[in-house]
Amino acid sequence: MSNEKSNRKVLVVGGTGYIGRRIVKASLAQGYPTYVLQRPAAEIGLDIEKLEMLLSFKKQGAHLVEGSFSDFQSLVDAVKKVDVVICTMSGVHFRSHNLMLQLKLVEAIKQAGNVKRFLPSEFGLDPARMGHALEPGRVTFDEKMKVRKAIEDAKIPFTYVCGAAFAGYFAGNLSQMGTLVPPKDKVLVYGDGNTKVSIMDEDDIATYTIKTIDDPRTLNKTLYLRPPENLPTQRELVQIWENLLGKKLEKIFISKEDFLASMKGMDFAGQVGVGHFYHIFYEGSLTNFEIGREGEEASKLYPEVKYTRMDEYLKVYA
């Protein structure tokens, strides 16, 4: 098993992105030959940060493979070099939103015919459970489901990794919209603040993702990121922060109706964000279901991973 493991070659598409760079790091750390799709010079342009990150991956032992979504054959050629493809394209609207580009990648994987596992860009709410989602935010889930359908229709072996909120966007700011740092005086609380939310350090998400890639238990299944010690309510997050700060924050409770009404007059990205927050904090859509036979829970499968607890995570901000 160990020999097979070290030989499985991994291609990361979107390797310089927010989750992508962590997946590259985790893949290298777990000893896999790691390839990163590098866009041609004309597409990188003068984006020096992206280029420096790619070169730093190369220094750490990753292989850079040139390829572009505007050149289908280059995608096929890149995919032919590897056994596993992980796509980490952004699905959020305040950054670049490129989920549907993955359909080209699915076509390339289908044509190449050699990929043993494909992990599309997921990582958040499980789109299969979001058929009821609010407009306009449901576009994210609808697009992810179109990608899933294409994968399954093409009979490409897959693993979907989902079920956690990113700590950088949900813990560090105590889940406040429009800021990334925790408040010092007052905090907006959604509903009664008692909904359990699965929140994970992004580096841990990457570690678990790489663990799945040659695990037969995750083949054609959904891996849910729901570690039992990282299911804080918003009130619990606030309390952790208050303990670190040594003072109480003023709490402003927002009813479901008022929260939804706040969408009016927002731009598209803002409306999408409000919808997603609504599903997470008012409906509990990350935690309000049992994981059935179609899924596995990450911390149960990989008890050896020492994931970061949110009380540790928030210390950095104090």
PDB file of C-alpha atoms in Angstrom:
ATOM      1  CA  MET A   1       0.000   0.000   0.000  1.00  0.00           C
ATOM      2  CA  SER A   2       2.750   2.461   0.927  1.00  0.00           C
ATOM      3  CA  ASN A   3       4.506   2.058  -2.415  1.00  0.00           C
ATOM      4  CA  GLU A   4       1.277   2.572  -4.313  1.00  0.00           C
ATOM      5  CA  LYS A   5       0.516   5.636  -2.233  1.00  0.00           C
ATOM      6  CA  SER A   6       3.741   7.461  -2.972  1.00  0.00           C
ATOM      7  CA  ASN A   7       3.354   6.816  -6.679  1.00  0.00           C
ATOM      8  CA  ARG A   8      -0.079   8.306  -7.226  1.00  0.00           C
ATOM      9  CA  LYS A   9       0.516  11.520  -9.143  1.00  0.00           C
ATOM     10  CA  VAL A  10      -1.647  14.518  -8.260  1.00  0.00           C
ATOM     11  CA  LEU A  11      -2.517  17.491 -10.463  1.00  0.00           C
ATOM     12  CA  VAL A  12      -3.847  20.590  -8.695  1.00  0.00           C
ATOM     13  CA  VAL A  13      -5.832  22.983 -10.879  1.00  0.00           C
ATOM     14  CA  GLY A  14      -6.078  26.410  -9.277  1.00  0.00           C
ATOM     15  CA  GLY A  15      -2.941  25.787  -7.222  1.00  0.00           C
ATOM     16  CA  THR A  16      -2.224  29.451  -6.473  1.00  0.00           C
ATOM     17  CA  GLY A  17      -5.714  30.055  -5.056  1.00  0.00           C
ATOM     18  CA  TYR A  18      -6.905  30.262  -1.474  1.00  0.00           C
ATOM     19  CA  ILE A  19      -7.513  26.529  -0.989  1.00  0.00           C
ATOM     20  CA  GLY A  20      -5.370  25.422  -3.923  1.00  0.00           C
ATOM     21  CA  ARG A  21      -2.065  26.524  -2.436  1.00  0.00           C
ATOM     22  CA  ARG A  22      -2.858  24.564   0.728  1.00  0.00           C
ATOM     23  CA  ILE A  23      -3.748  21.452  -1.279  1.00  0.00           C
ATOM     24  CA  VAL A  24      -0.390  21.678  -3.089  1.00  0.00           C
ATOM     25  CA  LYS A  25       1.389  21.951   0.263  1.00  0.00           C
ATOM     26  CA  ALA A  26      -0.571  19.037   1.768  1.00  0.00           C
ATOM     27  CA  SER A  27       0.053  16.836  -1.274  1.00  0.00           C
ATOM     28  CA  LEU A  28       3.805  17.480  -1.078  1.00  0.00           C
ATOM     29  CA  ALA A  29       3.774  16.954   2.709  1.00  0.00           C
ATOM     30  CA  GLN A  30       2.086  13.566   2.296  1.00  0.00           C
ATOM     31  CA  GLY A  31       4.718  12.513  -0.251  1.00  0.00           C
ATOM     32  CA  TYR A  32       2.762  12.492  -3.488  1.00  0.00           C
ATOM     33  CA  PRO A  33       4.389  13.508  -6.788  1.00  0.00           C
ATOM     34  CA  THR A  34       2.564  16.822  -7.180  1.00  0.00           C
ATOM     35  CA  TYR A  35       1.859  18.694 -10.407  1.00  0.00           C
ATOM     36  CA  VAL A  36       0.445  22.214 -10.579  1.00  0.00           C
ATOM     37  CA  LEU A  37      -1.281  23.589 -13.655  1.00  0.00           C
ATOM     38  CA  GLN A  38       0.521  26.758 -14.734  1.00  0.00           C
ATOM     39  CA  ARG A  39      -1.228  29.052 -17.166  1.00  0.00           C
ATOM     40  CA  PRO A  40       0.797  30.245 -20.165  1.00  0.00           C
ATOM     41  CA  ALA A  41       2.824  33.452 -19.854  1.00  0.00           C
ATOM     42  CA  ALA A  42       0.220  35.525 -21.716  1.00  0.00           C
ATOM     43  CA  GLU A  43      -2.462  34.581 -19.148  1.00  0.00           C
ATOM     44  CA  ILE A  44      -0.271  35.111 -16.085  1.00  0.00           C
ATOM     45  CA  GLY A  45       0.743  38.509 -17.458  1.00  0.00           C
ATOM     46  CA  LEU A  46       2.424  40.616 -14.769  1.00  0.00           C
ATOM     47  CA  ASP A  47       0.869  38.812 -11.791  1.00  0.00           C
ATOM     48  CA  ILE A  48       4.177  38.483  -9.941  1.00  0.00           C
ATOM     49  CA  GLU A  49       2.627  37.024  -6.755  1.00  0.00           C
ATOM     50  CA  LYS A  50       1.147  34.107  -8.695  1.00  0.00           C
ATOM     51  CA  LEU A  51       4.393  33.449 -10.500  1.00  0.00           C
ATOM     52  CA  GLU A  52       6.422  33.598  -7.268  1.00  0.00           C
ATOM     53  CA  MET A  53       4.036  31.121  -5.650  1.00  0.00           C
ATOM     54  CA  LEU A  54       4.373  28.725  -8.578  1.00  0.00           C
ATOM     55  CA  LEU A  55       8.163  28.977  -8.394  1.00  0.00           C
ATOM     56  CA  SER A  56       8.074  28.370  -4.655  1.00  0.00           C
ATOM     57  CA  PHE A  57       6.053  25.181  -5.273  1.00  0.00           C
ATOM     58  CA  LYS A  58       8.720  24.143  -7.756  1.00  0.00           C
ATOM     59  CA  LYS A  59      11.444  24.712  -5.140  1.00  0.00           C
ATOM     60  CA  GLN A  60       9.480  22.461  -2.767  1.00  0.00           C
ATOM     61  CA  GLY A  61       9.488  19.687  -5.368  1.00  0.00           C
ATOM     62  CA  ALA A  62       6.266  20.235  -7.336  1.00  0.00           C
ATOM     63  CA  HIS A  63       6.220  19.949 -11.115  1.00  0.00           C
ATOM     64  CA  LEU A  64       4.734  22.855 -13.079  1.00  0.00           C
ATOM     65  CA  VAL A  65       2.649  21.805 -16.085  1.00  0.00           C
ATOM     66  CA  GLU A  66       1.595  24.416 -18.599  1.00  0.00           C
ATOM     67  CA  GLY A  67      -2.079  24.328 -19.518  1.00  0.00           C
ATOM     68  CA  SER A  68      -4.998  26.627 -20.222  1.00  0.00           C
ATOM     69  CA  PHE A  69      -8.772  26.390 -20.252  1.00  0.00           C
ATOM     70  CA  SER A  70      -8.680  28.192 -23.585  1.00  0.00           C
ATOM     71  CA  ASP A  71      -6.531  25.383 -25.059  1.00  0.00           C
ATOM     72  CA  PHE A  72      -8.390  22.086 -24.611  1.00  0.00           C
ATOM     73  CA  GLN A  73      -5.540  19.871 -25.837  1.00  0.00           C
ATOM     74  CA  SER A  74      -3.192  21.374 -23.225  1.00  0.00           C
ATOM     75  CA  LEU A  75      -5.667  20.284 -20.503  1.00  0.00           C
ATOM     76  CA  VAL A  76      -5.812  16.753 -21.910  1.00  0.00           C
ATOM     77  CA  ASP A  77      -1.996  16.607 -22.047  1.00  0.00           C
ATOM     78  CA  ALA A  78      -1.717  17.828 -18.430  1.00  0.00           C
ATOM     79  CA  VAL A  79      -4.287  15.310 -17.190  1.00  0.00           C
ATOM     80  CA  LYS A  80      -2.504  12.437 -18.977  1.00  0.00           C
ATOM     81  CA  LYS A  81       0.537  12.984 -16.736  1.00  0.00           C
ATOM     82  CA  VAL A  82      -1.292  12.174 -13.478  1.00  0.00           C
ATOM     83  CA  ASP A  83      -3.601   9.755 -11.642  1.00  0.00           C
ATOM     84  CA  VAL A  84      -5.590  12.242  -9.550  1.00  0.00           C
ATOM     85  CA  VAL A  85      -6.973  15.665 -10.460  1.00  0.00           C
ATOM     86  CA  ILE A  86      -8.029  18.131  -7.765  1.00  0.00           C
ATOM     87  CA  CYS A  87      -9.746  21.328  -8.849  1.00  0.00           C
ATOM     88  CA  THR A  88      -9.888  24.272  -6.468  1.00  0.00           C
ATOM     89  CA  MET A  89     -11.399  26.989  -8.638  1.00  0.00           C
ATOM     90  CA  SER A  90     -13.192  29.703  -6.732  1.00  0.00           C
ATOM     91  CA  GLY A  91     -16.925  29.377  -6.278  1.00  0.00           C
ATOM     92  CA  VAL A  92     -17.424  32.623  -4.361  1.00  0.00           C
ATOM     93  CA  HIS A  93     -18.708  35.739  -6.037  1.00  0.00           C
ATOM     94  CA  PHE A  94     -16.570  38.348  -4.320  1.00  0.00           C
ATOM     95  CA  ARG A  95     -13.538  36.678  -5.873  1.00  0.00           C
ATOM     96  CA  SER A  96     -13.463  35.071  -9.321  1.00  0.00           C
ATOM     97  CA  HIS A  97     -16.346  32.629  -9.800  1.00  0.00           C
ATOM     98  CA  ASN A  98     -15.297  29.963 -12.303  1.00  0.00           C
ATOM     99  CA  LEU A  99     -17.090  26.758 -11.366  1.00  0.00           C
ATOM    100  CA  MET A 100     -18.513  26.062 -14.818  1.00  0.00           C
ATOM    101  CA  LEU A 101     -15.030  26.037 -16.362  1.00  0.00           C
ATOM    102  CA  GLN A 102     -14.705  22.654 -14.681  1.00  0.00           C
ATOM    103  CA  LEU A 103     -16.916  21.172 -17.411  1.00  0.00           C
ATOM    104  CA  LYS A 104     -13.915  21.572 -19.758  1.00  0.00           C
ATOM    105  CA  LEU A 105     -11.758  19.760 -17.228  1.00  0.00           C
ATOM    106  CA  VAL A 106     -14.309  16.924 -17.008  1.00  0.00           C
ATOM    107  CA  GLU A 107     -14.168  16.626 -20.813  1.00  0.00           C
ATOM    108  CA  ALA A 108     -10.362  16.551 -20.723  1.00  0.00           C
ATOM    109  CA  ILE A 109     -10.366  13.839 -18.023  1.00  0.00           C
ATOM    110  CA  LYS A 110     -12.899  11.837 -20.051  1.00  0.00           C
ATOM    111  CA  GLN A 111     -10.758  12.105 -23.182  1.00  0.00           C
ATOM    112  CA  ALA A 112      -7.494  11.304 -21.368  1.00  0.00           C
ATOM    113  CA  GLY A 113      -9.080   8.189 -19.841  1.00  0.00           C
ATOM    114  CA  ASN A 114      -6.405   7.574 -17.218  1.00  0.00           C
ATOM    115  CA  VAL A 115      -7.603   9.442 -14.114  1.00  0.00           C
ATOM    116  CA  LYS A 116      -8.287   7.263 -11.076  1.00  0.00           C
ATOM    117  CA  ARG A 117      -9.918  10.015  -8.996  1.00  0.00           C
ATOM    118  CA  PHE A 118     -11.305  13.507  -9.620  1.00  0.00           C
ATOM    119  CA  LEU A 119     -12.049  15.949  -6.797  1.00  0.00           C
ATOM    120  CA  PRO A 120     -13.987  18.934  -8.156  1.00  0.00           C
ATOM    121  CA  SER A 121     -14.150  22.300  -6.430  1.00  0.00           C
ATOM    122  CA  GLU A 122     -16.545  21.853  -3.495  1.00  0.00           C
ATOM    123  CA  PHE A 123     -15.410  22.260   0.155  1.00  0.00           C
ATOM    124  CA  GLY A 124     -18.486  24.179   1.451  1.00  0.00           C
ATOM    125  CA  LEU A 125     -22.192  23.364   1.819  1.00  0.00           C
ATOM    126  CA  ASP A 126     -23.147  20.068   0.177  1.00  0.00           C
ATOM    127  CA  PRO A 127     -24.866  21.124  -3.062  1.00  0.00           C
ATOM    128  CA  ALA A 128     -26.838  17.856  -3.156  1.00  0.00           C
ATOM    129  CA  ARG A 129     -28.675  19.066  -0.034  1.00  0.00           C
ATOM    130  CA  MET A 130     -29.259  22.629  -1.279  1.00  0.00           C
ATOM    131  CA  GLY A 131     -32.070  22.113  -3.781  1.00  0.00           C
ATOM    132  CA  HIS A 132     -34.156  24.543  -1.707  1.00  0.00           C
ATOM    133  CA  ALA A 133     -31.474  27.265  -1.619  1.00  0.00           C
ATOM    134  CA  LEU A 134     -32.387  30.943  -1.956  1.00  0.00           C
ATOM    135  CA  GLU A 135     -31.840  33.032  -5.067  1.00  0.00           C
ATOM    136  CA  PRO A 136     -29.394  34.323  -6.142  1.00  0.00           C
ATOM    137  CA  GLY A 137     -27.004  32.316  -3.941  1.00  0.00           C
ATOM    138  CA  ARG A 138     -28.306  29.006  -5.198  1.00  0.00           C
ATOM    139  CA  VAL A 139     -26.342  29.535  -8.432  1.00  0.00           C
ATOM    140  CA  THR A 140     -23.259  28.148  -6.618  1.00  0.00           C
ATOM    141  CA  PHE A 141     -25.029  24.893  -5.727  1.00  0.00           C
ATOM    142  CA  ASP A 142     -26.766  24.560  -9.094  1.00  0.00           C
ATOM    143  CA  GLU A 143     -23.426  24.904 -10.883  1.00  0.00           C
ATOM    144  CA  LYS A 144     -21.714  22.395  -8.593  1.00  0.00           C
ATOM    145  CA  MET A 145     -24.518  19.925  -9.282  1.00  0.00           C
ATOM    146  CA  LYS A 146     -24.089  20.400 -13.053  1.00  0.00           C
ATOM    147  CA  VAL A 147     -20.389  19.575 -12.631  1.00  0.00           C
ATOM    148  CA  ARG A 148     -21.247  16.514 -10.516  1.00  0.00           C
ATOM    149  CA  LYS A 149     -23.710  15.313 -13.142  1.00  0.00           C
ATOM    150  CA  ALA A 150     -21.061  15.660 -15.876  1.00  0.00           C
ATOM    151  CA  ILE A 151     -18.551  13.696 -13.748  1.00  0.00           C
ATOM    152  CA  GLU A 152     -21.012  10.912 -13.015  1.00  0.00           C
ATOM    153  CA  ASP A 153     -22.349  10.766 -16.599  1.00  0.00           C
ATOM    154  CA  ALA A 154     -18.742  10.370 -17.800  1.00  0.00           C
ATOM    155  CA  LYS A 155     -18.215   7.612 -15.204  1.00  0.00           C
ATOM    156  CA  ILE A 156     -15.162   9.380 -13.793  1.00  0.00           C
ATOM    157  CA  PRO A 157     -14.205   8.068 -10.323  1.00  0.00           C
ATOM    158  CA  PHE A 158     -14.730  10.910  -7.832  1.00  0.00           C
ATOM    159  CA  THR A 159     -14.628  12.117  -4.257  1.00  0.00           C
ATOM    160  CA  TYR A 160     -16.597  15.201  -3.188  1.00  0.00           C
ATOM    161  CA  VAL A 161     -15.126  17.008  -0.181  1.00  0.00           C
ATOM    162  CA  CYS A 162     -17.604  19.291   1.538  1.00  0.00           C
ATOM    163  CA  GLY A 163     -19.323  20.259   4.747  1.00  0.00           C
ATOM    164  CA  ALA A 164     -17.225  22.929   6.464  1.00  0.00           C
ATOM    165  CA  ALA A 165     -17.031  26.677   6.689  1.00  0.00           C
ATOM    166  CA  PHE A 166     -13.534  28.115   6.219  1.00  0.00           C
ATOM    167  CA  ALA A 167     -12.108  29.388   9.496  1.00  0.00           C
ATOM    168  CA  GLY A 168     -10.550  32.409   7.753  1.00  0.00           C
ATOM    169  CA  TYR A 169     -14.001  33.633   6.757  1.00  0.00           C
ATOM    170  CA  PHE A 170     -16.137  32.321   9.630  1.00  0.00           C
ATOM    171  CA  ALA A 171     -14.043  32.016  12.794  1.00  0.00           C
ATOM    172  CA  GLY A 172     -11.491  34.824  12.648  1.00  0.00           C
ATOM    173  CA  ASN A 173     -14.253  37.409  12.276  1.00  0.00           C
ATOM    174  CA  LEU A 174     -16.778  35.647  14.579  1.00  0.00           C
ATOM    175  CA  SER A 175     -18.818  35.135  11.384  1.00  0.00           C
ATOM    176  CA  GLN A 176     -19.340  38.857  10.757  1.00  0.00           C
ATOM    177  CA  MET A 177     -19.974  39.708   7.126  1.00  0.00           C
ATOM    178  CA  GLY A 178     -17.754  42.272   5.419  1.00  0.00           C
ATOM    179  CA  THR A 179     -14.748  41.937   7.709  1.00  0.00           C
ATOM    180  CA  LEU A 180     -12.013  39.363   8.342  1.00  0.00           C
ATOM    181  CA  VAL A 181     -11.016  40.366  11.890  1.00  0.00           C
ATOM    182  CA  PRO A 182     -12.952  39.884  15.121  1.00  0.00           C
ATOM    183  CA  PRO A 183     -14.906  42.833  16.570  1.00  0.00           C
ATOM    184  CA  LYS A 184     -13.683  44.435  19.810  1.00  0.00           C
ATOM    185  CA  ASP A 185     -16.960  45.979  21.038  1.00  0.00           C
ATOM    186  CA  LYS A 186     -20.149  44.631  19.494  1.00  0.00           C
ATOM    187  CA  VAL A 187     -21.059  41.561  17.517  1.00  0.00           C
ATOM    188  CA  LEU A 188     -24.008  40.676  15.291  1.00  0.00           C
ATOM    189  CA  VAL A 189     -25.541  37.336  16.278  1.00  0.00           C
ATOM    190  CA  TYR A 190     -27.669  35.365  13.821  1.00  0.00           C
ATOM    191  CA  GLY A 191     -30.992  34.253  15.318  1.00  0.00           C
ATOM    192  CA  ASP A 192     -30.335  32.951  18.839  1.00  0.00           C
ATOM    193  CA  GLY A 193     -26.719  32.124  17.937  1.00  0.00           C
ATOM    194  CA  ASN A 194     -27.147  28.486  18.932  1.00  0.00           C
ATOM    195  CA  THR A 195     -26.878  26.762  15.544  1.00  0.00           C
ATOM    196  CA  LYS A 196     -23.957  24.352  15.300  1.00  0.00           C
ATOM    197  CA  VAL A 197     -21.570  25.165  12.461  1.00  0.00           C
ATOM    198  CA  SER A 198     -18.726  22.991  11.213  1.00  0.00           C
ATOM    199  CA  ILE A 199     -15.694  25.301  10.954  1.00  0.00           C
ATOM    200  CA  MET A 200     -12.249  24.147   9.913  1.00  0.00           C
ATOM    201  CA  ASP A 201      -8.790  25.573   9.492  1.00  0.00           C
ATOM    202  CA  GLU A 202      -8.132  25.604   5.757  1.00  0.00           C
ATOM    203  CA  ASP A 203      -4.823  23.737   6.170  1.00  0.00           C
ATOM    204  CA  ASP A 204      -6.742  20.891   7.850  1.00  0.00           C
ATOM    205  CA  ILE A 205      -9.267  20.844   4.997  1.00  0.00           C
ATOM    206  CA  ALA A 206      -6.331  20.366   2.609  1.00  0.00           C
ATOM    207  CA  THR A 207      -4.807  17.601   4.742  1.00  0.00           C
ATOM    208  CA  TYR A 208      -8.063  15.642   4.824  1.00  0.00           C
ATOM    209  CA  THR A 209      -8.591  16.196   1.092  1.00  0.00           C
ATOM    210  CA  ILE A 210      -5.233  14.616   0.208  1.00  0.00           C
ATOM    211  CA  LYS A 211      -5.890  11.703   2.601  1.00  0.00           C
ATOM    212  CA  THR A 212      -8.867  10.658   0.462  1.00  0.00           C
ATOM    213  CA  ILE A 213      -7.176  10.382  -2.913  1.00  0.00           C
ATOM    214  CA  ASP A 214      -6.229   6.717  -2.817  1.00  0.00           C
ATOM    215  CA  ASP A 215      -8.565   5.593  -0.047  1.00  0.00           C
ATOM    216  CA  PRO A 216     -11.074   3.008  -1.360  1.00  0.00           C
ATOM    217  CA  ARG A 217     -13.494   4.081   1.403  1.00  0.00           C
ATOM    218  CA  THR A 218     -13.962   7.496  -0.240  1.00  0.00           C
ATOM    219  CA  LEU A 219     -14.276   6.306  -3.847  1.00  0.00           C
ATOM    220  CA  ASN A 220     -17.443   7.734  -5.440  1.00  0.00           C
ATOM    221  CA  LYS A 221     -18.483   9.162  -2.087  1.00  0.00           C
ATOM    222  CA  THR A 222     -18.791  12.484  -0.304  1.00  0.00           C
ATOM    223  CA  LEU A 223     -16.306  13.221   2.468  1.00  0.00           C
ATOM    224  CA  TYR A 224     -17.927  15.480   5.058  1.00  0.00           C
ATOM    225  CA  LEU A 225     -15.677  17.706   7.162  1.00  0.00           C
ATOM    226  CA  ARG A 226     -17.501  17.575  10.469  1.00  0.00           C
ATOM    227  CA  PRO A 227     -15.002  16.922  13.269  1.00  0.00           C
ATOM    228  CA  PRO A 228     -16.851  16.668  16.617  1.00  0.00           C
ATOM    229  CA  GLU A 229     -14.684  19.241  18.413  1.00  0.00           C
ATOM    230  CA  ASN A 230     -15.107  21.846  15.648  1.00  0.00           C
ATOM    231  CA  LEU A 231     -18.859  22.301  15.691  1.00  0.00           C
ATOM    232  CA  PRO A 232     -19.151  25.569  17.612  1.00  0.00           C
ATOM    233  CA  THR A 233     -22.273  27.693  17.721  1.00  0.00           C
ATOM    234  CA  GLN A 234     -21.777  31.367  16.962  1.00  0.00           C
ATOM    235  CA  ARG A 235     -22.307  32.117  20.678  1.00  0.00           C
ATOM    236  CA  GLU A 236     -19.522  29.685  21.562  1.00  0.00           C
ATOM    237  CA  LEU A 237     -17.183  31.372  19.077  1.00  0.00           C
ATOM    238  CA  VAL A 238     -18.002  34.757  20.611  1.00  0.00           C
ATOM    239  CA  GLN A 239     -17.376  33.354  24.077  1.00  0.00           C
ATOM    240  CA  ILE A 240     -13.955  32.020  23.072  1.00  0.00           C
ATOM    241  CA  TRP A 241     -13.087  35.483  21.786  1.00  0.00           C
ATOM    242  CA  GLU A 242     -14.449  37.213  24.917  1.00  0.00           C
ATOM    243  CA  ASN A 243     -12.253  34.964  27.073  1.00  0.00           C
ATOM    244  CA  LEU A 244      -9.200  35.864  24.985  1.00  0.00           C
ATOM    245  CA  LEU A 245     -10.106  39.554  25.033  1.00  0.00           C
ATOM    246  CA  GLY A 246     -10.972  39.608  28.720  1.00  0.00           C
ATOM    247  CA  LYS A 247     -14.227  41.504  28.131  1.00  0.00           C
ATOM    248  CA  LYS A 248     -17.818  40.965  27.065  1.00  0.00           C
ATOM    249  CA  LEU A 249     -19.034  42.136  23.665  1.00  0.00           C
ATOM    250  CA  GLU A 250     -22.388  43.807  23.128  1.00  0.00           C
ATOM    251  CA  LYS A 251     -24.561  41.291  21.258  1.00  0.00           C
ATOM    252  CA  ILE A 252     -27.040  42.454  18.635  1.00  0.00           C
ATOM    253  CA  PHE A 253     -29.416  39.633  17.722  1.00  0.00           C
ATOM    254  CA  ILE A 254     -30.708  39.616  14.139  1.00  0.00           C
ATOM    255  CA  SER A 255     -33.988  37.898  13.342  1.00  0.00           C
ATOM    256  CA  LYS A 256     -34.301  35.718  10.253  1.00  0.00           C
ATOM    257  CA  GLU A 257     -36.629  38.303   8.665  1.00  0.00           C
ATOM    258  CA  ASP A 258     -34.282  41.231   9.294  1.00  0.00           C
ATOM    259  CA  PHE A 259     -31.320  39.272   8.004  1.00  0.00           C
ATOM    260  CA  LEU A 260     -33.045  38.369   4.740  1.00  0.00           C
ATOM    261  CA  ALA A 261     -34.309  41.949   4.372  1.00  0.00           C
ATOM    262  CA  SER A 262     -30.680  43.152   4.500  1.00  0.00           C
ATOM    263  CA  MET A 263     -30.241  41.724   0.963  1.00  0.00           C
ATOM    264  CA  LYS A 264     -32.208  44.611  -0.535  1.00  0.00           C
ATOM    265  CA  GLY A 265     -29.958  47.080  -2.300  1.00  0.00           C
ATOM    266  CA  MET A 266     -26.885  44.831  -2.044  1.00  0.00           C
ATOM    267  CA  ASP A 267     -24.834  43.941  -5.092  1.00  0.00           C
ATOM    268  CA  PHE A 268     -25.010  40.403  -6.499  1.00  0.00           C
ATOM    269  CA  ALA A 269     -22.014  39.125  -4.493  1.00  0.00           C
ATOM    270  CA  GLY A 270     -23.521  40.534  -1.275  1.00  0.00           C
ATOM    271  CA  GLN A 271     -26.857  38.867  -1.937  1.00  0.00           C
ATOM    272  CA  VAL A 272     -25.172  35.530  -2.610  1.00  0.00           C
ATOM    273  CA  GLY A 273     -23.253  35.874   0.676  1.00  0.00           C
ATOM    274  CA  VAL A 274     -26.390  36.656   2.695  1.00  0.00           C
ATOM    275  CA  GLY A 275     -28.105  33.601   1.216  1.00  0.00           C
ATOM    276  CA  HIS A 276     -25.232  31.308   2.161  1.00  0.00           C
ATOM    277  CA  PHE A 277     -24.977  32.760   5.688  1.00  0.00           C
ATOM    278  CA  TYR A 278     -28.738  32.274   6.058  1.00  0.00           C
ATOM    279  CA  HIS A 279     -28.490  28.563   5.207  1.00  0.00           C
ATOM    280  CA  ILE A 280     -25.524  28.065   7.532  1.00  0.00           C
ATOM    281  CA  PHE A 281     -26.688  30.032  10.593  1.00  0.00           C
ATOM    282  CA  TYR A 282     -30.483  30.004  10.459  1.00  0.00           C
ATOM    283  CA  GLU A 283     -31.080  26.585   8.904  1.00  0.00           C
ATOM    284  CA  GLY A 284     -27.942  24.831  10.175  1.00  0.00           C
ATOM    285  CA  SER A 285     -27.347  23.360   6.710  1.00  0.00           C
ATOM    286  CA  LEU A 286     -23.785  22.230   7.540  1.00  0.00           C
ATOM    287  CA  THR A 287     -24.874  20.088  10.492  1.00  0.00           C
ATOM    288  CA  ASN A 288     -28.645  19.418  10.399  1.00  0.00           C
ATOM    289  CA  PHE A 289     -28.490  15.985   8.732  1.00  0.00           C
ATOM    290  CA  GLU A 290     -27.146  12.523   9.382  1.00  0.00           C
ATOM    291  CA  ILE A 291     -24.300  11.412   7.140  1.00  0.00           C
ATOM    292  CA  GLY A 292     -25.753   8.450   5.246  1.00  0.00           C
ATOM    293  CA  ARG A 293     -24.225   5.630   3.260  1.00  0.00           C
ATOM    294  CA  GLU A 294     -23.220   8.015   0.457  1.00  0.00           C
ATOM    295  CA  GLY A 295     -20.800   9.787   2.763  1.00  0.00           C
ATOM    296  CA  GLU A 296     -17.996   9.469   5.303  1.00  0.00           C
ATOM    297  CA  GLU A 297     -16.866  11.852   8.033  1.00  0.00           C
ATOM    298  CA  ALA A 298     -13.230  12.969   7.760  1.00  0.00           C
ATOM    299  CA  SER A 299     -12.141  12.834  11.415  1.00  0.00           C
ATOM    300  CA  LYS A 300     -13.590   9.319  11.826  1.00  0.00           C
ATOM    301  CA  LEU A 301     -11.725   8.009   8.768  1.00  0.00           C
ATOM    302  CA  TYR A 302      -8.457   9.760   9.665  1.00  0.00           C
ATOM    303  CA  PRO A 303      -8.201   9.964  13.474  1.00  0.00           C
ATOM    304  CA  GLU A 304      -4.434  10.537  13.131  1.00  0.00           C
ATOM    305  CA  VAL A 305      -5.002  14.089  11.841  1.00  0.00           C
ATOM    306  CA  LYS A 306      -4.645  16.552  14.711  1.00  0.00           C
ATOM    307  CA  TYR A 307      -7.014  19.255  13.549  1.00  0.00           C
ATOM    308  CA  THR A 308      -6.876  22.810  14.911  1.00  0.00           C
ATOM    309  CA  ARG A 309      -9.571  23.598  17.490  1.00  0.00           C
ATOM    310  CA  MET A 310     -11.223  26.997  17.257  1.00  0.00           C
ATOM    311  CA  ASP A 311     -10.003  28.164  20.688  1.00  0.00           C
ATOM    312  CA  GLU A 312      -6.438  27.644  19.382  1.00  0.00           C
ATOM    313  CA  TYR A 313      -7.282  29.208  16.055  1.00  0.00           C
ATOM    314  CA  LEU A 314      -8.629  32.443  17.533  1.00  0.00           C
ATOM    315  CA  LYS A 315      -5.531  33.001  19.710  1.00  0.00           C
ATOM    316  CA  VAL A 316      -3.711  34.405  16.659  1.00  0.00           C
ATOM    317  CA  TYR A 317      -6.165  37.306  16.519  1.00  0.00           C
ATOM    318  CA  ALA A 318      -5.908  38.293  20.189  1.00  0.00           C
TER     319      ALA A 318
END
